Amino acid sequence: MIETRELTKRYDGFTAVDRVSLSVAEGQFAVLLGPSGSGKTTLLRMLNRMVEPTSGTVLVNGQDTAGMQAEALRRSMGYVIQSTGLFPNMTIRRNVATVPRLLGWDRRRTDKRVDEMLELVGLDAKTYGPKRPDELSGGEAQRVGVARALAADPPVLLMDEPFGAVDPITREHLQIEMKRIQRDLRKTVVFVTHDIDEAVLLADSIALLRNGQVQQSGTPEDLWRRPANDFVRDFFGENLGLRIMARHCLSDVELDALPPDDSWHTLPAIVHGATLKEALAELVGTGAERLVVTVDGTPKGTADFASLMRALSAGVQCADGVRTGRGRDA
Amino acid sequence: MPTESARGVGAMPSASRRTVRHWVTVAPLLAATLWMTFDVTGFSALLRTLVPDTPTVLYETRSLPRLMGDQLLLVATASALALVIGGALGGFALTRTGRPFRDIIVNVGNLAQTVPSVAVMALAIPLTGYGAEPVIVALVLYGVLPIILNVIAGIEGVPASAFDAATGVGMSPLQRLISVELPLAWPVILGGIKNMLVINVSAATLGAVVAAGGLGMPILAGFHRYNNAFILEGALPAIALALLIDRLLTPAAGRTRAA
Amino acid sequence: MTDAVRTHAKVVAASGSVLGITGAFVAHGLIFRPNRIVNADPVSLWSALGTWGWVLVALWVAAGMLALSPLSERTRGVLVTILGGAAPALIIWRCGAEAAAYAARAGDVARTSLGATVWVSLFAGYMVIFAATAWLSPGPLRAGLTYAPVLAIAALIASGSLGELAIAREYANNADSFAREFRLHLTYVAASVGIGLVAGLLLGLLAARGRSLEAGVFGVLNVLQVLPTLAFIGLMSPVLASLSDHIALFARWGVRGVGWAPVIIVLSAYAVYPIARNTHAAIVSLDPGVLDAAQGIGMGKLRRLAEIELPLAMPVIIAGLRIALVQTTAGAIVAGLVGGGGLGTFVFLGAGETATDLILLGVLPIVALALMFDRGVLALQRALGDRKAHA
């Protein structure tokens, strides 16, 4: 879908992005991760030609973007940034309608689309549509930013630390919803962040950058199990394993059958939407060897440490709609 | 981000380089002003080149050193008075007693811009007679405004943190004023002084209308007698003087801002 | 509105009343002259107004007392504003009547001028109203009460009750030329501010494109801004005269070393600065995120300018326009000095003859126009939703 070849950006004497070759498959959630100054934003901005590369090429669906009209290219990619960049002189409706208007959609189609988009990001169109950006909270503004980026149904979404400026709890909600939207709409997303938790939670694949060079790219599990160098290992730190466990859910675990006797009644219970990390915490916290896994309150089977490990190596991420975000059985 | 660091490379000129650049613009202006005022032969030769077909190039009634003297005396007297009065009024508006009048002082200060300064000179004639006095009245009134407004803006612009810190280390209000508030407000106040001087140089040129002398005199005579040399004889030194004062006080007064 | 401001208003309103009372008793209230040039004894308002003097003093006293009273804020605001406006209106009305009475006694050549304390009393009324309106919330009531005295005086002028005041006599003697010079003055303002607006917008946008452009544009504009008005016109005069001598088209347009051409050039040059400065400041202080988003979303340069940058910068640009308008209206007075006409004509004629009323015939319309422009553009700013716009 998107491919870069030997992509390089130099500012007098200083190389911001150095011969980066990456490819992002259709429908994939790709994260560009790295410390500040690593060139990830510059790399992202070369994808829609906000920054012109010094050398190298960007291909979208096999076509070299250098030959395209920059504005047309940008309209075919949604764009979301940290400060949301909502236009303060326009209502929320008009903000969301920007790209459809640029593309010359007729009014009815645009209106309908705006309603759908606001609903998609969980905002009531009647309430929020007529408001101005300065009347929204940070989280709401960020939702509108996503709605605006998606309005013209672009196959690709570029996101530059979109949730960097919102509080941690709102950020987690937004991340989970972003993941849902991306899966539902099968969008290809390129997402820039310096937050490891965010990267590991969202990514199908991560490219870790440093000084403009890709240190390693692959699934989070790859980067965890087979770090290419010390920088990769040190950057993720010792918590990466736990973070990866948070990507997987008990619903992916092959459960052992409930023992026929009533002995399982004494075991701690947990919902099948909980993450492996939560399950591990439950095992360690209660000192039990096994957990009873429930679906809608009905016990379905049991899981022990070994079954968690099997699920982790299978590498399946939480399926749609199962993950609850906060896993303990209420 | 790399884009920003790349942009930030442009070096800030050092303090000494700025001083040099300052004097590189000021010195020629000073030289030009002095030359036009005192080198009668040279300056009249220049005027003759600029306006070839004129019999007389220099205004007979009053010599340039005297005209420049009039001009400087008007500006200096009025500006000194305005500085004292404006400083006092601006300071008053910031005291506990003066506080209620702050808004109306600022408001009147802004509204007074609607009255042309030369109108004030004309209206002062019945009270003061012709000559330097009506000009001084007008110049003081007009000079007072930028001083008051900038004293208020300067002191009010002192960051609350600096104010708190000064109070916190146990300074008395007077100590705080002298060692914290005034130094921090100084660039803004200096901007007001520069404004006042520039306005006053311009207004003093109009003083010729009410027979106060000054560099406006040959300009007006030139208009009446269709003598372009007279006009330039007054206009060029007046322009040099205004630019000199402006440039002299510019580097410390800071960058332009929106009103 | 903070509590402090509301308490401060009491002090200001009471001070205004005291100033008004003082003004009533100091000499130079009205100046009667048997004819236009002769000097004559000024009298205080107190002695000029007779019984009405008692009413005047009562109005001021009541305004001061009510301002300090413990009445509810709204009641106090309404009453004090009315009284603060009524006193100056009464003064103007009675001065007109006294002038008429004097004219009846002393004949057609007699003149009655308003003395300094009339203007002081108008200022006192302004102080009282300015303070008292702090107690009222914005809205039609406040606006109505504030401008009622202005309308009252306008009505007095229109009704002809002030016709025997010296300034009105000057107007009557110069009615034809007044209309012409008034139009000319407005033309100068419109042309210069129009040119200044277009040039200022373009230069401001240009300056916002980079540091070196900014330095270049404002380097030139700063110099122009500093040039003394008369010297600037003087500098243009030989240039224009020579242009007109050498280029027939300029001569046909009536470009000369004196007259409208140097005036419009100089006033436009001054008007450019506040507009360019505010345009530049507004554009460079726009949220970079917004501009980034506009670009990233695929807006072209022109569209970004038209739909995002200019609308967002508009309040600040209009603030610059307001400064330019007020400044140019006052500045156009110099046209009268260099053969350009306009309301300055009366000022300089009057200055030559020491005829204060003729000077006022030029000055008062200039001030009124400038104030109207100021308030008008302020209202526009607020209508555009700029809540920070201040008087």
mmCIF file with all atom_site columns, C-alpha atoms in Angstrom, chain A residues 155 187 274:
data_model
loop_
_atom_site.group_PDB
_atom_site.id
_atom_site.type_symbol
_atom_site.label_atom_id
_atom_site.label_alt_id
_atom_site.label_comp_id
_atom_site.label_asym_id
_atom_site.label_entity_id
_atom_site.label_seq_id
_atom_site.pdbx_PDB_ins_code
_atom_site.Cartn_x
_atom_site.Cartn_y
_atom_site.Cartn_z
_atom_site.occupancy
_atom_site.B_iso_or_equiv
_atom_site.pdbx_formal_charge
_atom_site.auth_seq_id
_atom_site.auth_comp_id
_atom_site.auth_asym_id
_atom_site.auth_atom_id
_atom_site.pdbx_PDB_model_num
ATOM 1 C CA . PRO A 1 155 ? -7.775 4.624  2.454  1.00 0.00 ? 155 PRO A CA 1
ATOM 2 C CA . LYS A 1 187 ? -7.853 1.669  7.108  1.00 0.00 ? 187 LYS A CA 1
ATOM 3 C CA . ALA A 1 274 ? -9.139 -9.513 30.270 1.00 0.00 ? 274 ALA A CA 1
#
